[in-house]
Amino acid sequence: MNLSERFRIDGVVLREEAYGEGHINASYRVDLTDGRSLLLQQINTHVFQRPDWLMENIQRVTEYLRVQIARRGGDPERETLRVIPTRSGALYDRDEEGRYWRLYPFISHTVTYQSFSDSRVFQNAGEAFGRFLADLSAYPVETLHEVIPCFHHTPKRYQALEQAADRDIRHLAAHCERELVFAQERNHLYGQIIEALEAGHLPLRVTHNDTKVNNVLMDPETGRGVCVVDLDTVMPGSSLYDFGDAIRFGAATRPEDTTDLAHMKLDLALFEAFARGYMQGAGECLIDEEIRMLPLGALLMTLECGIRFLADALDGDTYFKIHHPGQNLERCRAQFALAADMERKMEDMETIVRRLAAESR
Ligand code: ADP
Ligand code: GN1
Ligand code: MG
């Protein structure tokens, strides 16, 4: 594709290479001859069926963030994404083959961590996601599209798993009996966040919904979060989704793709580091009920992710990219091992959160 014919950029492309390790979109770093770089992404329209809605959400939220960032003396060009429009002023480009593309400036002099050993990294990621929540706390949440309906609606995710097991198109259900029973035994937990939202005990917020540590660009010198990226799933939700998903991914003692189940545990020191950063970043905006439920958020997001991997395995691996057969079932097993350890450590998590809340008052 000739980028400068399609998007409003003035510059000549020097090189283009695949970039990042996500499960959903394809990303390319594009270097221009004048030294600037861009991030070109093909939007996965199997996952995101309304790319127009998705880009509208991203545009609205990043425009709003620019104002917030400028107001506190930050640099909006580095601290949030900016959608580069097409020549006709659209937020994305549709090519001859029907593929959807979008373009952002590449935010350079930053690092992203797929994994880390220093808990400071995780604390700083927590601060960045907490600040993201706080910056958007006054944004009119009802104006955002629900780009993936019921994305973190755990009871519906579980129902989808039951349906996949009933269909059993790959004849795999018998092979996953243990995992299906594990998910079923926890059915009574799944409604807790959604019911609290519906009852008004938890506030509906603008949330990120995919808070992996690799979705924060970090400053290599100070270690602080510079910019929260991967805004595809920004939509109405609960802070517990963001907190929980981050813990699930980042506070585990093994990576998401591990098969070393015996060592897949929750690291309480990392849990504490992220919770400290998140509470600092979010500041006053978190209410007591949200803080109280943070540990439950971690457990539910871990169970939910395991359920989603298992449903995709049963459905024939159509959603999450896999690199070898059986990988989604392995991923499910890893999440369930982690969830089981979280259940053992629930009281420890609650004690930590109570202590951090008391310290910050
Ligand atoms: P995916 O949905 O596949 O995870 P992301 O939007 O997270 O895609 O992008 C993949 C990776 O590219 C991120 O983990 C981050 O390291 C990097 N990245 C994303 N946006 C930018 C940007 N504007 N500038 C620099 N790096 C970026
Ligand atoms: C997907 O795009 P990526 O890899 O950051 C998924 C998340 C899952 C995650 C599991 C839109 O995130 O919900 O938690 O994989 N994103 C979407 O690794 O479904
Ligand atoms: Mg990502």
XYZ file of C-alpha atoms and ligand atoms in Angstrom:
408
model
C 0.000 0.000 0.000
C 1.200 3.503 -0.758
C 0.726 5.096 2.650
C 1.123 8.718 1.696
C -1.472 8.357 -1.048
C -3.949 7.069 1.485
C -3.181 8.866 4.752
C -2.433 12.501 5.577
C 1.297 12.189 6.052
C 3.993 14.171 4.359
C 7.001 11.947 4.114
C 8.513 9.100 2.190
C 8.487 5.554 3.504
C 11.947 4.133 4.098
C 11.017 0.740 5.533
C 8.164 -1.193 7.069
C 8.389 -4.168 9.443
C 6.032 -6.318 11.497
C 5.841 -5.176 15.098
C 4.494 -6.318 18.493
C 3.231 -9.590 19.936
C -0.537 -9.152 20.262
C -3.119 -11.866 19.681
C -5.550 -9.759 17.693
C -4.300 -7.065 15.296
C -1.339 -7.041 12.919
C 0.996 -4.097 13.554
C 3.776 -2.640 11.404
C 6.344 -0.051 12.272
C 6.878 2.330 9.354
C 10.007 4.482 9.260
C 10.012 7.612 7.135
C 13.119 9.039 5.488
C 12.919 12.154 7.699
C 13.429 10.074 10.866
C 9.803 9.992 11.997
C 8.033 6.682 12.470
C 4.434 5.531 12.315
C 2.518 2.548 13.604
C 0.283 1.022 10.944
C -2.279 -1.517 12.119
C -4.627 -3.814 10.318
C -7.816 -4.007 12.349
C -8.995 -7.550 12.963
C -12.558 -7.393 11.677
C -13.337 -10.933 12.739
C -12.968 -9.708 16.323
C -14.075 -6.116 15.761
C -17.071 -6.238 13.498
C -17.699 -2.503 13.644
C -14.309 -0.919 12.897
C -16.139 2.389 12.383
C -17.433 2.293 15.968
C -14.071 1.231 17.282
C -12.288 4.128 15.599
C -14.936 6.599 16.733
C -14.375 5.496 20.337
C -10.613 5.830 19.975
C -10.914 9.251 18.378
C -13.265 10.561 21.082
C -11.276 9.209 23.977
C -7.873 10.335 22.699
C -9.176 13.832 21.892
C -10.512 14.058 25.432
C -7.263 12.726 26.898
C -5.229 15.306 24.953
C -7.071 18.055 26.819
C -6.585 16.369 30.206
C -2.893 15.778 29.551
C -2.275 19.343 28.359
C -4.119 20.668 31.405
C -1.743 18.926 33.781
C 1.277 20.130 31.806
C 1.962 16.857 29.995
C 2.785 16.279 26.331
C -0.337 15.027 24.494
C 1.738 13.952 21.497
C 3.596 11.378 23.642
C 1.077 10.565 26.328
C -1.815 9.461 24.182
C -2.340 8.073 20.699
C -3.316 10.313 17.783
C -5.298 8.952 14.874
C -3.824 10.094 11.555
C -6.775 10.552 9.176
C -6.934 9.356 5.612
C -6.720 11.771 2.709
C -10.530 11.951 2.710
C -10.630 12.660 6.446
C -11.764 9.194 7.582
C -10.375 7.564 10.736
C -9.397 4.379 8.897
C -8.703 3.187 5.384
C -10.383 0.288 3.618
C -8.213 -1.241 0.910
C -9.169 -3.044 -2.319
C -9.261 -6.373 -0.507
C -11.648 -5.044 2.131
C -9.009 -4.862 4.856
C -9.185 -2.020 7.385
C -6.099 -0.019 8.310
C -5.348 2.759 10.782
C -2.298 4.845 11.426
C -0.799 6.496 14.533
C 2.436 8.363 15.080
C 4.963 5.908 16.548
C 5.865 7.055 20.057
C 9.610 6.567 20.134
C 12.122 6.346 22.999
C 9.822 4.046 24.919
C 9.948 0.371 25.861
C 7.229 -2.218 26.342
C 7.673 -5.237 28.538
C 6.292 -8.649 27.678
C 7.610 -9.823 31.024
C 9.714 -8.237 33.760
C 11.569 -9.100 36.924
C 11.482 -5.709 38.625
C 8.189 -5.062 40.425
C 8.697 -1.338 39.794
C 7.826 -1.901 36.142
C 4.515 -3.371 37.167
C 3.821 -0.683 39.737
C 4.435 1.965 37.085
C 2.132 0.173 34.637
C -0.492 0.173 37.377
C -0.039 3.880 37.851
C -0.488 4.468 34.104
C -3.710 2.446 33.950
C -4.984 4.102 37.143
C -4.280 7.522 35.683
C -6.053 6.498 32.475
C -9.145 5.679 34.561
C -8.926 8.955 36.475
C -8.348 11.051 33.343
C -11.531 9.612 31.829
C -13.617 9.631 35.013
C -15.690 12.644 33.902
C -16.015 11.512 30.278
C -19.667 10.847 29.295
C -19.444 7.073 29.218
C -22.833 6.633 27.494
C -21.448 8.229 24.300
C -19.084 5.309 23.696
C -20.006 2.359 21.519
C -19.916 -1.120 23.005
C -17.487 -2.382 20.362
C -17.631 -5.978 21.559
C -20.978 -6.437 23.276
C -20.702 -7.909 26.777
C -16.915 -8.184 26.464
C -16.294 -8.772 30.187
C -19.776 -10.100 30.985
C -18.466 -13.199 32.730
C -21.839 -15.038 32.997
C -22.324 -14.682 29.235
C -18.766 -15.841 28.621
C -19.565 -18.919 30.664
C -22.797 -19.527 28.735
C -20.816 -19.301 25.497
C -18.463 -21.955 26.866
C -21.376 -24.261 27.698
C -22.729 -23.810 24.180
C -19.322 -24.528 22.645
C -19.064 -27.687 24.759
C -22.547 -28.765 23.624
C -21.685 -28.190 19.958
C -18.302 -29.838 20.452
C -17.398 -29.463 16.780
C -13.818 -30.647 17.352
C -14.793 -33.601 19.562
C -12.648 -32.139 22.282
C -15.116 -31.835 25.170
C -14.302 -35.250 26.610
C -10.643 -34.277 26.610
C -11.394 -31.070 28.595
C -13.717 -32.617 31.160
C -11.598 -31.413 34.104
C -11.533 -27.832 32.846
C -15.270 -27.820 32.094
C -16.015 -29.032 35.630
C -13.643 -26.447 37.095
C -15.492 -23.676 35.237
C -18.891 -25.047 36.160
C -18.060 -25.292 39.881
C -17.451 -21.531 39.926
C -20.636 -20.550 38.118
C -22.013 -18.864 41.260
C -19.164 -16.310 41.199
C -19.463 -15.039 37.658
C -22.296 -12.559 38.158
C -20.707 -10.589 40.980
C -19.278 -7.636 39.059
C -22.061 -7.295 36.510
C -24.731 -7.475 39.217
C -22.975 -4.822 41.304
C -22.809 -2.595 38.206
C -26.477 -3.155 37.459
C -27.462 -2.455 41.062
C -25.444 0.765 41.013
C -23.038 -0.434 43.721
C -20.179 -0.053 41.266
C -19.849 2.908 38.872
C -19.905 2.361 35.122
C -16.687 3.847 33.808
C -14.660 4.309 30.682
C -12.316 1.358 30.900
C -9.500 -0.004 28.790
C -10.476 -3.664 29.068
C -7.160 -5.129 27.910
C -4.669 -4.015 30.543
C -1.697 -6.202 29.778
C 1.595 -4.655 30.786
C 2.626 -4.648 27.105
C -0.116 -2.129 26.457
C 1.801 0.603 28.301
C 4.714 2.339 26.600
C 7.286 3.135 29.273
C 10.120 5.595 29.587
C 13.411 3.626 29.521
C 15.139 6.117 31.820
C 12.575 6.863 34.515
C 10.642 3.605 34.120
C 7.362 5.524 34.337
C 4.409 4.843 32.062
C 4.332 7.250 29.118
C 1.300 6.182 27.110
C -1.483 3.618 27.392
C -1.985 1.999 23.972
C -4.206 -0.675 22.394
C -7.406 1.298 22.800
C -9.567 -1.050 20.696
C -11.566 -2.276 23.652
C -12.067 1.077 25.366
C -15.744 1.128 26.263
C -18.095 1.288 29.228
C -17.007 -1.109 31.964
C -15.742 -1.539 35.492
C -12.398 -0.600 37.000
C -12.329 -4.185 38.282
C -11.978 -5.427 34.713
C -8.883 -3.319 34.197
C -7.351 -4.103 37.542
C -8.192 -7.797 37.328
C -6.948 -8.331 33.797
C -3.658 -6.634 34.595
C -3.107 -8.873 37.633
C -4.011 -11.997 35.671
C -1.377 -11.246 33.064
C 1.335 -9.492 35.033
C 1.256 -10.882 38.581
C 1.512 -14.515 37.507
C 4.723 -16.402 38.163
C 4.653 -17.872 34.649
C 3.705 -16.345 31.292
C 0.258 -16.755 29.790
C 1.455 -19.505 27.435
C 3.112 -21.649 30.085
C 2.581 -25.383 30.359
C 4.391 -25.465 33.703
C 1.153 -25.547 35.670
C 2.772 -26.516 38.956
C 4.533 -23.156 39.006
C 1.702 -21.003 37.699
C 0.911 -18.970 40.812
C -0.075 -15.513 41.915
C 2.928 -13.477 43.066
C 1.598 -11.456 45.994
C 4.485 -8.975 45.862
C 3.578 -8.191 42.249
C -0.087 -8.004 43.169
C 0.805 -5.433 45.794
C 3.048 -3.465 43.431
C 0.326 -3.139 40.786
C -2.371 -2.368 43.367
C -0.200 0.366 44.854
C 0.449 1.925 41.442
C -3.160 1.601 40.316
C -4.535 3.184 43.476
C -1.996 5.995 43.267
C -2.748 6.653 39.596
C -6.515 6.533 40.073
C -6.299 8.697 43.182
C -9.582 9.892 44.622
C -11.674 8.542 41.801
C -11.967 4.923 43.062
C -14.887 4.408 45.454
C -14.650 2.157 48.544
C -16.680 -0.631 46.949
C -14.335 -0.788 43.974
C -11.317 -0.984 46.257
C -12.939 -3.687 48.362
C -13.701 -5.782 45.281
C -10.260 -5.522 43.600
C -9.158 -9.047 44.638
C -12.407 -10.489 43.308
C -11.758 -8.628 40.052
C -8.428 -10.427 39.730
C -10.030 -13.827 40.270
C -12.959 -13.211 37.935
C -10.858 -11.857 35.077
C -8.555 -14.870 35.352
C -11.450 -17.332 35.337
C -13.074 -15.457 32.466
C -9.926 -15.485 30.359
C -9.531 -19.232 30.942
C -13.179 -19.702 29.932
C -12.613 -17.710 26.736
C -9.512 -19.725 25.790
C -11.380 -22.975 26.434
C -14.425 -21.888 24.413
C -12.151 -20.934 21.535
C -10.350 -24.293 21.719
C -13.710 -26.098 21.551
C -14.887 -23.849 18.712
C -11.810 -24.580 16.596
C -9.429 -21.699 17.478
C -11.120 -19.000 15.450
C -10.516 -16.070 17.838
C -7.093 -16.150 19.522
C -4.109 -16.604 17.249
C -2.343 -19.898 17.997
C 1.155 -21.068 17.126
C 0.567 -24.799 17.585
C -2.484 -27.081 17.902
C -3.863 -27.327 21.417
C -2.453 -23.974 22.490
C -5.778 -22.464 23.544
C -6.455 -25.443 25.785
C -2.989 -25.018 27.293
C -3.717 -21.337 27.842
C -6.966 -22.225 29.578
C -5.170 -24.651 31.875
C -2.641 -21.992 32.808
C -5.372 -19.473 33.667
C -7.258 -22.022 35.742
C -4.086 -22.973 37.638
C -3.559 -19.295 38.382
C -7.194 -18.837 39.430
C -6.931 -21.779 41.822
C -3.910 -20.161 43.446
C -5.750 -16.831 43.656
C -8.550 -18.583 45.516
C -6.010 -19.808 48.046
C -4.620 -16.280 48.379
C -7.887 -14.343 48.477
C -7.481 -13.263 52.088
C -3.894 -12.183 51.506
C -5.012 -10.035 48.575
C -7.777 -8.511 50.687
C -5.364 -7.686 53.491
C -2.969 -5.994 51.061
C -5.713 -3.901 49.493
C -7.059 -2.827 52.891
C -3.567 -1.815 54.013
C -2.871 0.174 50.828
C -6.242 1.923 51.124
C -5.502 2.858 54.748
C -2.023 4.138 53.790
C -3.420 6.338 51.030
C -6.064 8.004 53.214
P -2.361 -5.783 19.757
O -3.859 -5.572 19.784
O -1.954 -6.720 18.698
O -1.862 -6.125 21.114
P -1.217 -3.082 20.118
O -2.037 -1.905 19.724
O -1.087 -3.372 21.556
O -1.729 -4.352 19.297
O 0.248 -2.859 19.488
C 1.238 -3.853 19.587
C 2.494 -3.287 20.255
O 2.971 -2.153 19.511
C 2.281 -2.739 21.675
O 2.465 -3.734 22.632
C 3.353 -1.661 21.786
O 4.593 -2.229 22.156
C 3.498 -1.151 20.376
N 2.766 0.115 20.100
C 1.429 0.262 19.965
N 1.113 1.523 19.653
C 2.295 2.210 19.567
C 2.652 3.569 19.236
N 1.742 4.476 18.872
N 3.967 3.893 19.277
C 4.895 2.979 19.598
N 4.625 1.699 19.884
C 3.346 1.306 19.866
C -6.341 -10.428 23.501
O -4.939 -8.152 21.639
P -4.327 -8.716 22.884
O -3.382 -9.846 22.656
O -3.745 -7.592 23.738
C -7.782 -10.183 23.922
C -7.872 -9.966 25.432
C -7.306 -11.185 26.149
C -5.889 -11.417 25.657
C -5.332 -12.689 26.240
C -9.952 -7.889 21.885
O -5.574 -9.270 23.774
O -9.218 -9.788 25.824
O -7.297 -10.976 27.555
O -5.824 -11.536 24.209
N -8.308 -9.027 23.215
C -9.530 -9.096 22.635
O -3.968 -12.719 26.026
O -10.266 -10.071 22.711
Mg -1.652 -4.991 22.816
